[in-house]
């Protein structure tokens, strides 16, 4: 802790530039659509990035919000390489190129990599987001947890010019199969303005879901369910311009989303095709404990920017603090009848205090522009996973991290881009003495509690990246990149399943992921192609295997290889009709056992299409299509059942429709229909996860009606 505290004091604040539409940079408003900040922590043109990236703009966010307010659904539809949406509050199994992504808000990590509960995607309401930047492939540019890449939510910016402006939106979402109890309500509002050197943005949203129903009208099962959930988000951004080059910014985000219901599950057997669904039950049959979901997660960020620290150098400093409490569902797998526990409910708690300082220096020579990006990061992360009843499942892990980095970029003759970088990271992870829990799946199938001696584990890693892109012509711009990521994610799952009595004997070593990617972009007038192939390897991955004796899924550290390819077509058919289509394929193996990896990492093939039609000045329609293919890599066990995350996935497809009518310059109405043709299907995760309660059908036809007022 001392090392991190000294670093926090020395840097005072952290560096993660965000996409500020009003900031003093070399890009115009129109060009900002082609600018990102997540890949190297400074503003740079997409054409100068030798890697696959996806940017989801404000218009695309608003279009999808009419159909489904969940960000996991939006990302699955728009990002090639990201697994299909789970249709729930959990993004378990929704990996990016077969590995876990690091989810961020304006560069502040929302994921809890030390105990990855796969809830990071659901951390902010879409109404507060200006754009989303997705950088694919292992990277260490933001530190631990980005084995699969980065998903960065760039929030809306406070405006310092003109009169205050704002908007209010109200809508209802309901099942078109069976209306009974399904109608929900949503309201969001925002105001944005400025006075002299001060500017502000305040937004709030509140949503109350009704019950969610499948294509037969049955209520969806409750495991990570969204029926009867209540979601609140309050976001504020305040900014003060000292002069044209210096700015201080403060932001605050509060997010909660909890399921408060009187329903109970009727659990089916996925191995014989029985779905799990929910019904109204007496209080004594309802799941005990607290409502599941984020209980009230808070992010506070203070940022200072100086666009002209020296003639050729910019500086960004920021300090962030975060408190997360994600509550899981009550599970009988956490039972210990000997001590009076019929089950249990866990909570992932994470408190982060971080600081980053980034400097950006640019030098111009004849036919050569050189950019140096360098700085220091510091983070203290305290994460644990206790049970609501007071038992400790995962002890507190206290991580201190300090890292220095240097990223270089050379642009030669405006068409050859070379990048190379290095990051040196030092991590101390402290765990006190603890005892593993006795957990019983049945009366005779129990884990054995073990006293484990704690310690401080030291990790020192140096990771590198290099890439080249040649903008030969608009018709062909090839690139190649190599990047490494240092990952100590999900140490908590190793600790809670310990089978030795000393933490030093647990395989907690960091994974170094080597990521290779080759691809190209092509632009022909109104038609754009993107194609990339990739491979990532790691000497230590983390999968799991079911122990028939103890009833516990035990972690396995084994080498892994993941590979795949993806493509995107963006075609402006006419000025009013635009098409975006994607395809992605990923596969992976445990190379030591020569066995395919399960669905927690590897998703089936996926294709999407989005057709936006501006029918007139006042009418806009959007059609979206999702296809998920087969993946059947595993056989049944001796008892004739699929186990773990090895269930076979059969293909399915979904069509959505949304539209908007501009009634007046201030008033507009809109609608959205999810699963337009009422397909009867199980989402990919529901098919592949054989764990109890996951075999839940997808949403049947669900409609949204709403109106928006802008002033």
XYZ file of C-alpha atoms in Angstrom, residues 97-100 147 487 511-514 535-544 556-563 587-593 595-598 600-602:
42
model
C -12.190 -12.934 -29.122
C -12.377 -15.727 -26.574
C -10.985 -13.773 -23.621
C -12.364 -11.381 -21.024
C -6.847 -10.146 -21.919
C -3.228 -10.827 -16.758
C -0.754 -15.132 -17.652
C 1.176 -13.426 -20.426
C -1.018 -13.329 -23.514
C 0.644 -12.976 -26.911
C -4.251 -15.729 -32.882
C -3.619 -15.397 -29.164
C -1.646 -17.757 -26.955
C -1.004 -18.005 -23.236
C 1.087 -20.435 -21.226
C -1.426 -20.264 -18.366
C -5.122 -20.006 -19.026
C -7.871 -20.624 -16.474
C -10.616 -23.135 -17.197
C -12.341 -25.533 -14.825
C -7.211 -25.700 -14.252
C -4.197 -23.642 -15.305
C -3.186 -24.890 -18.748
C -1.759 -23.371 -21.950
C -4.320 -22.056 -24.410
C -4.447 -21.072 -28.049
C -7.336 -19.056 -29.473
C -7.720 -18.097 -33.118
C -12.128 -21.150 -31.781
C -9.779 -22.225 -29.005
C -8.028 -25.174 -27.409
C -6.295 -26.281 -24.274
C -3.076 -27.142 -26.085
C -1.737 -29.330 -23.292
C -4.690 -31.712 -23.376
C -9.118 -30.284 -26.045
C -11.455 -27.565 -27.241
C -12.270 -24.777 -24.788
C -15.807 -24.494 -23.444
C -17.197 -19.661 -21.030
C -14.527 -18.569 -23.490
C -15.479 -19.635 -27.003
